[in-house]
Short mmCIF file of C-alpha atoms in Angstrom, two decimals:
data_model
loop_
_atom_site.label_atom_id
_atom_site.label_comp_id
_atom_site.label_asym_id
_atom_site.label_seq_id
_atom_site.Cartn_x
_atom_site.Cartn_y
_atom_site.Cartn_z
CA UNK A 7 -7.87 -6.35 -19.20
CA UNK A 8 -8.35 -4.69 -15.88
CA UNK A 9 -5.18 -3.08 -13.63
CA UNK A 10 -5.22 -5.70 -10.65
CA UNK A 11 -7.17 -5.51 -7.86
CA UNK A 12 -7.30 -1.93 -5.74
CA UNK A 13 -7.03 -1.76 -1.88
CA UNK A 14 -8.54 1.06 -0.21
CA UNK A 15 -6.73 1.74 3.09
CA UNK A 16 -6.34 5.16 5.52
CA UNK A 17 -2.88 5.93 6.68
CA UNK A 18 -2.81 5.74 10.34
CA UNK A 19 0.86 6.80 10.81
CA UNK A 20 4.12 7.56 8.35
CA UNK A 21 3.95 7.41 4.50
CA UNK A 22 3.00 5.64 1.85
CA UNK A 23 4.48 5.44 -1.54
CA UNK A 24 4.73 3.44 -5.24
CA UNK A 25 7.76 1.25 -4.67
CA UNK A 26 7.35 0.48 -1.55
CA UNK A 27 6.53 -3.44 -0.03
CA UNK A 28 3.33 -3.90 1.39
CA UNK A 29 2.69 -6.93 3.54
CA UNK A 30 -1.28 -7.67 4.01
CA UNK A 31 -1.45 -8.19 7.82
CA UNK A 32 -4.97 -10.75 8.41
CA UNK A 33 -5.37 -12.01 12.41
CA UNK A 34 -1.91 -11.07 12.98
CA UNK A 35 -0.48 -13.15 10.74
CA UNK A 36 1.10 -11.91 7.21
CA UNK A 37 -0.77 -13.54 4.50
CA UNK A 38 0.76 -11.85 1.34
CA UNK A 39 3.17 -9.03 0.17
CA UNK A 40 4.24 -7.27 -2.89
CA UNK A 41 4.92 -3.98 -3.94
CA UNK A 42 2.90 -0.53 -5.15
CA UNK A 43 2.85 0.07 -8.44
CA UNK A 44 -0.04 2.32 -8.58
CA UNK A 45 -1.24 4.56 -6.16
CA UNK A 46 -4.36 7.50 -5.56
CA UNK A 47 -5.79 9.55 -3.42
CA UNK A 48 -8.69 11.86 -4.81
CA UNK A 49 -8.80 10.46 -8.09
CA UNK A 50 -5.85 11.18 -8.54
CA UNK A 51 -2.29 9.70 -9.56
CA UNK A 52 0.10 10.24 -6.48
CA UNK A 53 3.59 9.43 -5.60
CA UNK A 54 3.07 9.17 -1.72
CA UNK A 55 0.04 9.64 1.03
CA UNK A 56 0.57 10.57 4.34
CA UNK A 57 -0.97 9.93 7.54
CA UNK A 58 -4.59 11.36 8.34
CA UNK A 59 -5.54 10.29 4.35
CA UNK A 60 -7.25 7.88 2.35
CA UNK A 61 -5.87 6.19 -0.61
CA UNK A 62 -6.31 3.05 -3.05
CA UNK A 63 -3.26 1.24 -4.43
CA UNK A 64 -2.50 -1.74 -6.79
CA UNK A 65 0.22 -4.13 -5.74
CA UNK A 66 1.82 -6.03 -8.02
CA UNK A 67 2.04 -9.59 -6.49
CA UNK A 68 -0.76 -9.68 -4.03
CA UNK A 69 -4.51 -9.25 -4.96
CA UNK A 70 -6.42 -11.29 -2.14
CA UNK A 71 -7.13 -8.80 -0.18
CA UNK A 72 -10.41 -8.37 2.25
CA UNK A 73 -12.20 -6.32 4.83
CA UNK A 74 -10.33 -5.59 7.95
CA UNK A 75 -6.53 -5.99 6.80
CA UNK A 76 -3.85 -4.03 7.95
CA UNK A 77 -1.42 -3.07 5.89
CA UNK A 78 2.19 -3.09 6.57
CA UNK A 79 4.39 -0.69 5.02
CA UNK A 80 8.49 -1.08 4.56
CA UNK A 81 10.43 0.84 2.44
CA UNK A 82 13.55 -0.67 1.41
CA UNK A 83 16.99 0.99 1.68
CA UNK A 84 20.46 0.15 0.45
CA UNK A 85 23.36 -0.43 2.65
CA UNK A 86 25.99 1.79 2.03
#
């Protein structure tokens, strides 16, 4: 059984991370979201890439991805 489906993206601007939401941006519209449950950069297991880097995640609800998405980042955060 393969992992899912990775998406290889370069972070223009703030952070990436496992946990966080990812919407799949396609024409300006949002066409799917989920969340990162695996991410890499290098080959290698990471908890978060930031900007200037490339990296290839899994998300856990959303697979369709293609060429030329943007990818929409949101980290949630209890109220307190």
């Amino acid at each position: 059984k393969g992992l899912g489906v990775i998406a290889g993206c370069y972070v223009r601007e703030g952070v990436i991370a496992r946990g966080y939401k990812v919407v799949c941006m396609r024409a300006g519209k949002a066409v799917g979201e989920g969340k990162i449950n695996s991410l890499q950069r290098d080959k290698k297991t990471v908890k978060e890439v930031h900007a200037g880097y490339e990296c290839g995640f899994i998300s856990d609800d959303f697979t369709a991805w293609i060429e030329g998405d943007t990818v929409r980042v949101l980290r949630e955060v209890k109220a307190e």
